[in-house]
């Protein structure tokens, strides 16, 4: 009996165990089916710190008159020794960009540049209704300050630039029918003029050697050598690299001191532009008598020789042509250029780097609290040479001009807070400022989102541009991994701040708010790698 009882209980427990196992298997299969359809990442947001490369470059194409970014598409072409290193914000190598919002967000592959070994880029910008221009960059650190390329608008040039238009009639063979002459007008900001004369029977051709025929629209633009807005629009800036300079030096960096600049554009109704002229046009450029000749140290006078450089608007290169003699006609100084190309021509003195200032120039700024921003302008005697902004307590000028210089320093609001003049720019100098009190800093954040996803949040390293609402004085601050500070703000004041990426992503921030309460948002395209 004991044996039978034991066997019965055993069968009972075996049956019970089988039922439990069977039930467990059924339930387990259902759970497994649910698990297979479960998204373990649902509701999870991926946060990514992003920059296209260790070296970040940001730029903006702006109207030379207003200083505001263009609201039209801009074609960008990149040249220079380090052009092959350029990548877009998406990390794609490129030397040609079509920017719909006039902004540039770039990086450099490879070794981070330094003062001892800077990277060099020549960036050319072209937009409909504007005279094309460029900038030559010497990149000497990982996060250089943002740059701007200033384009002159045909219909509304800045002070110091004057434009005149005309019509040049040609035959079917591209030969000019009659003698043509176009003269730019003078004004309060542009007291000198330029005249372009094209002789009859001059044949006009484009860059491919094809004749350009029809009734051509002609535009002549002259730039003042003393107007600040005109000088800031000078193509390429004043420090650049030439293939050959006026002294026969090859592949040399140096500095221009401009005395006059004129551009010639000829185009038919089909958009075909003239490049070559079968016989030289005569270009007479009036010169301002207040311009100094750096070779003599005195003002321009009849008998001086000025080098003539031709500008290639396609690639932004300057080429030395020949020297022109300064003469005096009707009480005004002038120089005559023989132009075999429809292009830009500059009468400018050239100083190769290292010939007079091998160690560069350095300005130590005293009286400025650490980390606070200042804007600055550097003058080559009485001409604006370069401008910028910094939060550091020093300004370093690579490949500077030689001779007298003046440095002006400004507060974040645009008020002059210091100035210093030296008889020789080369070497080390000190400038003292009286910095405004009671300025505040504000922590901010920048976050980028993919246009096609809600689960990816990117914290980019980028420059933020900001200004007091109602003013035109911009400042910049660099944010690392999406975080940083806007510095030098007036207390309890509204500021406009944003990043120039696919447009200006601006928000209004009050400097009296709790730190970090505002966020600047950027939308990234769906084809960007981090959004795929």
JSON list of N, CA, C and O in Angstrom, two decimals, residues 276-322:
[
{"chain": "A", "resi": 276, "resn": "UNK", "atom": "N", "xyz": [38.36, 88.74, -72.48]},
{"chain": "A", "resi": 276, "resn": "UNK", "atom": "CA", "xyz": [39.53, 89.24, -73.20]},
{"chain": "A", "resi": 276, "resn": "UNK", "atom": "C", "xyz": [39.18, 90.33, -74.20]},
{"chain": "A", "resi": 276, "resn": "UNK", "atom": "O", "xyz": [38.15, 90.26, -74.88]},
{"chain": "A", "resi": 277, "resn": "UNK", "atom": "N", "xyz": [40.05, 91.32, -74.30]},
{"chain": "A", "resi": 277, "resn": "UNK", "atom": "CA", "xyz": [39.93, 92.39, -75.28]},
{"chain": "A", "resi": 277, "resn": "UNK", "atom": "C", "xyz": [41.10, 92.28, -76.25]},
{"chain": "A", "resi": 277, "resn": "UNK", "atom": "O", "xyz": [42.26, 92.14, -75.83]},
{"chain": "A", "resi": 278, "resn": "UNK", "atom": "N", "xyz": [40.81, 92.34, -77.56]},
{"chain": "A", "resi": 278, "resn": "UNK", "atom": "CA", "xyz": [41.86, 92.15, -78.56]},
{"chain": "A", "resi": 278, "resn": "UNK", "atom": "C", "xyz": [42.87, 93.29, -78.56]},
{"chain": "A", "resi": 278, "resn": "UNK", "atom": "O", "xyz": [44.02, 93.12, -79.00]},
{"chain": "A", "resi": 279, "resn": "UNK", "atom": "N", "xyz": [42.46, 94.46, -78.09]},
{"chain": "A", "resi": 279, "resn": "UNK", "atom": "CA", "xyz": [43.40, 95.56, -77.89]},
{"chain": "A", "resi": 279, "resn": "UNK", "atom": "C", "xyz": [43.07, 96.24, -76.57]},
{"chain": "A", "resi": 279, "resn": "UNK", "atom": "O", "xyz": [41.91, 96.26, -76.15]},
{"chain": "A", "resi": 280, "resn": "UNK", "atom": "N", "xyz": [44.07, 96.77, -75.89]},
{"chain": "A", "resi": 280, "resn": "UNK", "atom": "CA", "xyz": [43.86, 97.27, -74.53]},
{"chain": "A", "resi": 280, "resn": "UNK", "atom": "C", "xyz": [42.86, 98.42, -74.46]},
{"chain": "A", "resi": 280, "resn": "UNK", "atom": "O", "xyz": [42.87, 99.32, -75.30]},
{"chain": "A", "resi": 281, "resn": "UNK", "atom": "N", "xyz": [42.02, 98.36, -73.43]},
{"chain": "A", "resi": 281, "resn": "UNK", "atom": "CA", "xyz": [41.19, 99.51, -73.08]},
{"chain": "A", "resi": 281, "resn": "UNK", "atom": "C", "xyz": [42.05, 100.45, -72.24]},
{"chain": "A", "resi": 281, "resn": "UNK", "atom": "O", "xyz": [42.99, 100.03, -71.55]},
{"chain": "A", "resi": 282, "resn": "UNK", "atom": "N", "xyz": [41.74, 101.73, -72.30]},
{"chain": "A", "resi": 282, "resn": "UNK", "atom": "CA", "xyz": [42.46, 102.72, -71.49]},
{"chain": "A", "resi": 282, "resn": "UNK", "atom": "C", "xyz": [41.64, 103.03, -70.25]},
{"chain": "A", "resi": 282, "resn": "UNK", "atom": "O", "xyz": [40.49, 103.46, -70.36]},
{"chain": "A", "resi": 283, "resn": "UNK", "atom": "N", "xyz": [42.21, 102.81, -69.09]},
{"chain": "A", "resi": 283, "resn": "UNK", "atom": "CA", "xyz": [41.53, 103.04, -67.82]},
{"chain": "A", "resi": 283, "resn": "UNK", "atom": "C", "xyz": [42.27, 104.16, -67.09]},
{"chain": "A", "resi": 283, "resn": "UNK", "atom": "O", "xyz": [43.43, 104.01, -66.70]},
{"chain": "A", "resi": 284, "resn": "UNK", "atom": "N", "xyz": [41.59, 105.29, -66.92]},
{"chain": "A", "resi": 284, "resn": "UNK", "atom": "CA", "xyz": [42.18, 106.43, -66.20]},
{"chain": "A", "resi": 284, "resn": "UNK", "atom": "C", "xyz": [41.56, 106.47, -64.80]},
{"chain": "A", "resi": 284, "resn": "UNK", "atom": "O", "xyz": [40.35, 106.59, -64.66]},
{"chain": "A", "resi": 285, "resn": "UNK", "atom": "N", "xyz": [42.41, 106.39, -63.80]},
{"chain": "A", "resi": 285, "resn": "UNK", "atom": "CA", "xyz": [41.95, 106.36, -62.41]},
{"chain": "A", "resi": 285, "resn": "UNK", "atom": "C", "xyz": [42.47, 107.59, -61.69]},
{"chain": "A", "resi": 285, "resn": "UNK", "atom": "O", "xyz": [43.70, 107.80, -61.60]},
{"chain": "A", "resi": 286, "resn": "UNK", "atom": "N", "xyz": [41.56, 108.42, -61.21]},
{"chain": "A", "resi": 286, "resn": "UNK", "atom": "CA", "xyz": [41.97, 109.56, -60.39]},
{"chain": "A", "resi": 286, "resn": "UNK", "atom": "C", "xyz": [42.37, 109.05, -59.00]},
{"chain": "A", "resi": 286, "resn": "UNK", "atom": "O", "xyz": [41.74, 108.13, -58.47]},
{"chain": "A", "resi": 287, "resn": "UNK", "atom": "N", "xyz": [43.39, 109.68, -58.44]},
{"chain": "A", "resi": 287, "resn": "UNK", "atom": "CA", "xyz": [43.95, 109.23, -57.16]},
{"chain": "A", "resi": 287, "resn": "UNK", "atom": "C", "xyz": [43.79, 110.30, -56.10]},
{"chain": "A", "resi": 287, "resn": "UNK", "atom": "O", "xyz": [43.91, 111.50, -56.39]},
{"chain": "A", "resi": 288, "resn": "UNK", "atom": "N", "xyz": [43.51, 109.86, -54.89]},
{"chain": "A", "resi": 288, "resn": "UNK", "atom": "CA", "xyz": [43.38, 110.78, -53.76]},
{"chain": "A", "resi": 288, "resn": "UNK", "atom": "C", "xyz": [44.78, 111.21, -53.31]},
{"chain": "A", "resi": 288, "resn": "UNK", "atom": "O", "xyz": [45.64, 110.38, -53.01]},
{"chain": "A", "resi": 289, "resn": "UNK", "atom": "N", "xyz": [44.99, 112.53, -53.24]},
{"chain": "A", "resi": 289, "resn": "UNK", "atom": "CA", "xyz": [46.30, 113.06, -52.87]},
{"chain": "A", "resi": 289, "resn": "UNK", "atom": "C", "xyz": [46.67, 112.82, -51.43]},
{"chain": "A", "resi": 289, "resn": "UNK", "atom": "O", "xyz": [47.83, 113.06, -51.04]},
{"chain": "A", "resi": 290, "resn": "UNK", "atom": "N", "xyz": [45.74, 112.33, -50.60]},
{"chain": "A", "resi": 290, "resn": "UNK", "atom": "CA", "xyz": [46.05, 112.05, -49.20]},
{"chain": "A", "resi": 290, "resn": "UNK", "atom": "C", "xyz": [46.60, 110.65, -48.98]},
{"chain": "A", "resi": 290, "resn": "UNK", "atom": "O", "xyz": [46.99, 110.30, -47.86]},
{"chain": "A", "resi": 291, "resn": "UNK", "atom": "N", "xyz": [46.60, 109.82, -50.04]},
{"chain": "A", "resi": 291, "resn": "UNK", "atom": "CA", "xyz": [47.17, 108.49, -49.91]},
{"chain": "A", "resi": 291, "resn": "UNK", "atom": "C", "xyz": [48.69, 108.59, -49.79]},
{"chain": "A", "resi": 291, "resn": "UNK", "atom": "O", "xyz": [49.34, 109.34, -50.53]},
{"chain": "A", "resi": 292, "resn": "UNK", "atom": "N", "xyz": [49.25, 107.82, -48.85]},
{"chain": "A", "resi": 292, "resn": "UNK", "atom": "CA", "xyz": [50.69, 107.86, -48.63]},
{"chain": "A", "resi": 292, "resn": "UNK", "atom": "C", "xyz": [51.39, 106.78, -49.44]},
{"chain": "A", "resi": 292, "resn": "UNK", "atom": "O", "xyz": [50.90, 105.65, -49.56]},
{"chain": "A", "resi": 293, "resn": "UNK", "atom": "N", "xyz": [52.52, 107.12, -49.99]},
{"chain": "A", "resi": 293, "resn": "UNK", "atom": "CA", "xyz": [53.38, 106.16, -50.66]},
{"chain": "A", "resi": 293, "resn": "UNK", "atom": "C", "xyz": [54.30, 105.54, -49.62]},
{"chain": "A", "resi": 293, "resn": "UNK", "atom": "O", "xyz": [55.18, 106.23, -49.09]},
{"chain": "A", "resi": 294, "resn": "UNK", "atom": "N", "xyz": [54.10, 104.25, -49.28]},
{"chain": "A", "resi": 294, "resn": "UNK", "atom": "CA", "xyz": [54.93, 103.66, -48.22]},
{"chain": "A", "resi": 294, "resn": "UNK", "atom": "C", "xyz": [56.41, 103.57, -48.58]},
{"chain": "A", "resi": 294, "resn": "UNK", "atom": "O", "xyz": [57.26, 103.48, -47.70]},
{"chain": "A", "resi": 295, "resn": "UNK", "atom": "N", "xyz": [56.69, 103.64, -49.88]},
{"chain": "A", "resi": 295, "resn": "UNK", "atom": "CA", "xyz": [58.10, 103.59, -50.28]},
{"chain": "A", "resi": 295, "resn": "UNK", "atom": "C", "xyz": [58.84, 104.87, -49.98]},
{"chain": "A", "resi": 295, "resn": "UNK", "atom": "O", "xyz": [60.03, 104.85, -49.66]},
{"chain": "A", "resi": 296, "resn": "UNK", "atom": "N", "xyz": [58.13, 106.02, -50.07]},
{"chain": "A", "resi": 296, "resn": "UNK", "atom": "CA", "xyz": [58.77, 107.31, -49.81]},
{"chain": "A", "resi": 296, "resn": "UNK", "atom": "C", "xyz": [58.41, 107.86, -48.44]},
{"chain": "A", "resi": 296, "resn": "UNK", "atom": "O", "xyz": [59.12, 108.73, -47.91]},
{"chain": "A", "resi": 297, "resn": "UNK", "atom": "N", "xyz": [57.27, 107.38, -47.88]},
{"chain": "A", "resi": 297, "resn": "UNK", "atom": "CA", "xyz": [56.81, 107.91, -46.61]},
{"chain": "A", "resi": 297, "resn": "UNK", "atom": "C", "xyz": [56.08, 109.23, -46.76]},
{"chain": "A", "resi": 297, "resn": "UNK", "atom": "O", "xyz": [55.73, 109.88, -45.77]},
{"chain": "A", "resi": 298, "resn": "UNK", "atom": "N", "xyz": [55.84, 109.66, -48.00]},
{"chain": "A", "resi": 298, "resn": "UNK", "atom": "CA", "xyz": [55.17, 110.93, -48.27]},
{"chain": "A", "resi": 298, "resn": "UNK", "atom": "C", "xyz": [53.90, 110.68, -49.09]},
{"chain": "A", "resi": 298, "resn": "UNK", "atom": "O", "xyz": [53.68, 109.59, -49.61]},
{"chain": "A", "resi": 299, "resn": "UNK", "atom": "N", "xyz": [53.09, 111.72, -49.20]},
{"chain": "A", "resi": 299, "resn": "UNK", "atom": "CA", "xyz": [51.88, 111.62, -49.99]},
{"chain": "A", "resi": 299, "resn": "UNK", "atom": "C", "xyz": [52.22, 111.42, -51.47]},
{"chain": "A", "resi": 299, "resn": "UNK", "atom": "O", "xyz": [53.30, 111.79, -51.93]},
{"chain": "A", "resi": 300, "resn": "UNK", "atom": "N", "xyz": [51.25, 110.83, -52.19]},
{"chain": "A", "resi": 300, "resn": "UNK", "atom": "CA", "xyz": [51.45, 110.61, -53.62]},
{"chain": "A", "resi": 300, "resn": "UNK", "atom": "C", "xyz": [51.74, 111.92, -54.34]},
{"chain": "A", "resi": 300, "resn": "UNK", "atom": "O", "xyz": [51.20, 112.98, -54.00]},
{"chain": "A", "resi": 301, "resn": "UNK", "atom": "N", "xyz": [52.57, 111.81, -55.36]},
{"chain": "A", "resi": 301, "resn": "UNK", "atom": "CA", "xyz": [52.88, 112.99, -56.18]},
{"chain": "A", "resi": 301, "resn": "UNK", "atom": "C", "xyz": [53.16, 112.53, -57.60]},
{"chain": "A", "resi": 301, "resn": "UNK", "atom": "O", "xyz": [53.41, 111.34, -57.88]},
{"chain": "A", "resi": 302, "resn": "UNK", "atom": "N", "xyz": [53.11, 113.46, -58.52]},
{"chain": "A", "resi": 302, "resn": "UNK", "atom": "CA", "xyz": [53.41, 113.15, -59.91]},
{"chain": "A", "resi": 302, "resn": "UNK", "atom": "C", "xyz": [54.83, 112.59, -60.01]},
{"chain": "A", "resi": 302, "resn": "UNK", "atom": "O", "xyz": [55.76, 113.09, -59.37]},
{"chain": "A", "resi": 303, "resn": "UNK", "atom": "N", "xyz": [54.98, 111.57, -60.81]},
{"chain": "A", "resi": 303, "resn": "UNK", "atom": "CA", "xyz": [56.28, 110.93, -60.98]},
{"chain": "A", "resi": 303, "resn": "UNK", "atom": "C", "xyz": [56.42, 109.64, -60.20]},
{"chain": "A", "resi": 303, "resn": "UNK", "atom": "O", "xyz": [57.30, 108.83, -60.50]},
{"chain": "A", "resi": 304, "resn": "UNK", "atom": "N", "xyz": [55.57, 109.43, -59.18]},
{"chain": "A", "resi": 304, "resn": "UNK", "atom": "CA", "xyz": [55.61, 108.16, -58.43]},
{"chain": "A", "resi": 304, "resn": "UNK", "atom": "C", "xyz": [55.19, 107.01, -59.35]},
{"chain": "A", "resi": 304, "resn": "UNK", "atom": "O", "xyz": [54.39, 107.19, -60.27]},
{"chain": "A", "resi": 305, "resn": "UNK", "atom": "N", "xyz": [55.70, 105.84, -59.08]},
{"chain": "A", "resi": 305, "resn": "UNK", "atom": "CA", "xyz": [55.33, 104.63, -59.80]},
{"chain": "A", "resi": 305, "resn": "UNK", "atom": "C", "xyz": [54.49, 103.74, -58.88]},
{"chain": "A", "resi": 305, "resn": "UNK", "atom": "O", "xyz": [54.87, 103.49, -57.74]},
{"chain": "A", "resi": 306, "resn": "UNK", "atom": "N", "xyz": [53.33, 103.29, -59.39]},
{"chain": "A", "resi": 306, "resn": "UNK", "atom": "CA", "xyz": [52.47, 102.41, -58.60]},
{"chain": "A", "resi": 306, "resn": "UNK", "atom": "C", "xyz": [52.29, 101.09, -59.36]},
{"chain": "A", "resi": 306, "resn": "UNK", "atom": "O", "xyz": [51.93, 101.09, -60.54]},
{"chain": "A", "resi": 307, "resn": "UNK", "atom": "N", "xyz": [52.50, 99.96, -58.69]},
{"chain": "A", "resi": 307, "resn": "UNK", "atom": "CA", "xyz": [52.24, 98.67, -59.34]},
{"chain": "A", "resi": 307, "resn": "UNK", "atom": "C", "xyz": [50.75, 98.49, -59.65]},
{"chain": "A", "resi": 307, "resn": "UNK", "atom": "O", "xyz": [49.89, 98.95, -58.90]},
{"chain": "A", "resi": 308, "resn": "UNK", "atom": "N", "xyz": [50.46, 97.83, -60.77]},
{"chain": "A", "resi": 308, "resn": "UNK", "atom": "CA", "xyz": [49.09, 97.52, -61.17]},
{"chain": "A", "resi": 308, "resn": "UNK", "atom": "C", "xyz": [48.88, 96.01, -61.04]},
{"chain": "A", "resi": 308, "resn": "UNK", "atom": "O", "xyz": [49.67, 95.22, -61.57]},
{"chain": "A", "resi": 309, "resn": "UNK", "atom": "N", "xyz": [47.82, 95.61, -60.33]},
{"chain": "A", "resi": 309, "resn": "UNK", "atom": "CA", "xyz": [47.49, 94.21, -60.14]},
{"chain": "A", "resi": 309, "resn": "UNK", "atom": "C", "xyz": [46.10, 93.94, -60.71]},
{"chain": "A", "resi": 309, "resn": "UNK", "atom": "O", "xyz": [45.18, 94.74, -60.53]},
{"chain": "A", "resi": 310, "resn": "UNK", "atom": "N", "xyz": [45.96, 92.81, -61.39]},
{"chain": "A", "resi": 310, "resn": "UNK", "atom": "CA", "xyz": [44.67, 92.42, -61.98]},
{"chain": "A", "resi": 310, "resn": "UNK", "atom": "C", "xyz": [44.02, 91.35, -61.13]},
{"chain": "A", "resi": 310, "resn": "UNK", "atom": "O", "xyz": [44.67, 90.40, -60.70]},
{"chain": "A", "resi": 311, "resn": "UNK", "atom": "N", "xyz": [42.70, 91.50, -60.92]},
{"chain": "A", "resi": 311, "resn": "UNK", "atom": "CA", "xyz": [41.94, 90.57, -60.09]},
{"chain": "A", "resi": 311, "resn": "UNK", "atom": "C", "xyz": [41.13, 89.62, -60.95]},
{"chain": "A", "resi": 311, "resn": "UNK", "atom": "O", "xyz": [40.40, 90.04, -61.86]},
{"chain": "A", "resi": 312, "resn": "UNK", "atom": "N", "xyz": [41.24, 88.33, -60.67]},
{"chain": "A", "resi": 312, "resn": "UNK", "atom": "CA", "xyz": [40.46, 87.31, -61.36]},
{"chain": "A", "resi": 312, "resn": "UNK", "atom": "C", "xyz": [39.25, 86.98, -60.49]},
{"chain": "A", "resi": 312, "resn": "UNK", "atom": "O", "xyz": [39.38, 86.36, -59.44]},
{"chain": "A", "resi": 313, "resn": "UNK", "atom": "N", "xyz": [38.05, 87.39, -60.94]},
{"chain": "A", "resi": 313, "resn": "UNK", "atom": "CA", "xyz": [36.87, 87.21, -60.10]},
{"chain": "A", "resi": 313, "resn": "UNK", "atom": "C", "xyz": [36.45, 85.75, -60.01]},
{"chain": "A", "resi": 313, "resn": "UNK", "atom": "O", "xyz": [35.69, 85.38, -59.11]},
{"chain": "A", "resi": 314, "resn": "UNK", "atom": "N", "xyz": [36.95, 84.89, -60.90]},
{"chain": "A", "resi": 314, "resn": "UNK", "atom": "CA", "xyz": [36.60, 83.46, -60.85]},
{"chain": "A", "resi": 314, "resn": "UNK", "atom": "C", "xyz": [37.29, 82.75, -59.71]},
{"chain": "A", "resi": 314, "resn": "UNK", "atom": "O", "xyz": [36.66, 82.00, -58.95]},
{"chain": "A", "resi": 315, "resn": "UNK", "atom": "N", "xyz": [38.60, 82.97, -59.56]},
{"chain": "A", "resi": 315, "resn": "UNK", "atom": "CA", "xyz": [39.34, 82.25, -58.51]},
{"chain": "A", "resi": 315, "resn": "UNK", "atom": "C", "xyz": [39.91, 83.15, -57.43]},
{"chain": "A", "resi": 315, "resn": "UNK", "atom": "O", "xyz": [40.57, 82.67, -56.51]},
{"chain": "A", "resi": 316, "resn": "UNK", "atom": "N", "xyz": [39.66, 84.47, -57.52]},
{"chain": "A", "resi": 316, "resn": "UNK", "atom": "CA", "xyz": [40.09, 85.38, -56.47]},
{"chain": "A", "resi": 316, "resn": "UNK", "atom": "C", "xyz": [41.57, 85.70, -56.45]},
{"chain": "A", "resi": 316, "resn": "UNK", "atom": "O", "xyz": [42.06, 86.30, -55.50]},
{"chain": "A", "resi": 317, "resn": "UNK", "atom": "N", "xyz": [42.30, 85.34, -57.51]},
{"chain": "A", "resi": 317, "resn": "UNK", "atom": "CA", "xyz": [43.75, 85.58, -57.52]},
{"chain": "A", "resi": 317, "resn": "UNK", "atom": "C", "xyz": [44.07, 86.99, -58.02]},
{"chain": "A", "resi": 317, "resn": "UNK", "atom": "O", "xyz": [43.41, 87.52, -58.92]},
{"chain": "A", "resi": 318, "resn": "UNK", "atom": "N", "xyz": [45.12, 87.56, -57.43]},
{"chain": "A", "resi": 318, "resn": "UNK", "atom": "CA", "xyz": [45.69, 88.81, -57.91]},
{"chain": "A", "resi": 318, "resn": "UNK", "atom": "C", "xyz": [46.95, 88.49, -58.73]},
{"chain": "A", "resi": 318, "resn": "UNK", "atom": "O", "xyz": [47.75, 87.65, -58.33]},
{"chain": "A", "resi": 319, "resn": "UNK", "atom": "N", "xyz": [47.11, 89.19, -59.86]},
{"chain": "A", "resi": 319, "resn": "UNK", "atom": "CA", "xyz": [48.27, 88.99, -60.73]},
{"chain": "A", "resi": 319, "resn": "UNK", "atom": "C", "xyz": [48.92, 90.34, -61.00]},
{"chain": "A", "resi": 319, "resn": "UNK", "atom": "O", "xyz": [48.24, 91.30, -61.40]},
{"chain": "A", "resi": 320, "resn": "UNK", "atom": "N", "xyz": [50.24, 90.41, -60.81]},
{"chain": "A", "resi": 320, "resn": "UNK", "atom": "CA", "xyz": [50.95, 91.65, -61.12]},
{"chain": "A", "resi": 320, "resn": "UNK", "atom": "C", "xyz": [50.99, 91.86, -62.62]},
{"chain": "A", "resi": 320, "resn": "UNK", "atom": "O", "xyz": [51.32, 90.95, -63.38]},
{"chain": "A", "resi": 321, "resn": "UNK", "atom": "N", "xyz": [50.65, 93.07, -63.07]},
{"chain": "A", "resi": 321, "resn": "UNK", "atom": "CA", "xyz": [50.65, 93.39, -64.50]},
{"chain": "A", "resi": 321, "resn": "UNK", "atom": "C", "xyz": [51.87, 94.22, -64.89]},
{"chain": "A", "resi": 321, "resn": "UNK", "atom": "O", "xyz": [52.71, 93.79, -65.66]},
{"chain": "A", "resi": 322, "resn": "UNK", "atom": "N", "xyz": [51.94, 95.43, -64.37]},
{"chain": "A", "resi": 322, "resn": "UNK", "atom": "CA", "xyz": [53.01, 96.36, -64.72]},
{"chain": "A", "resi": 322, "resn": "UNK", "atom": "C", "xyz": [52.93, 97.55, -63.77]},
{"chain": "A", "resi": 322, "resn": "UNK", "atom": "O", "xyz": [52.00, 97.62, -62.96]}
]
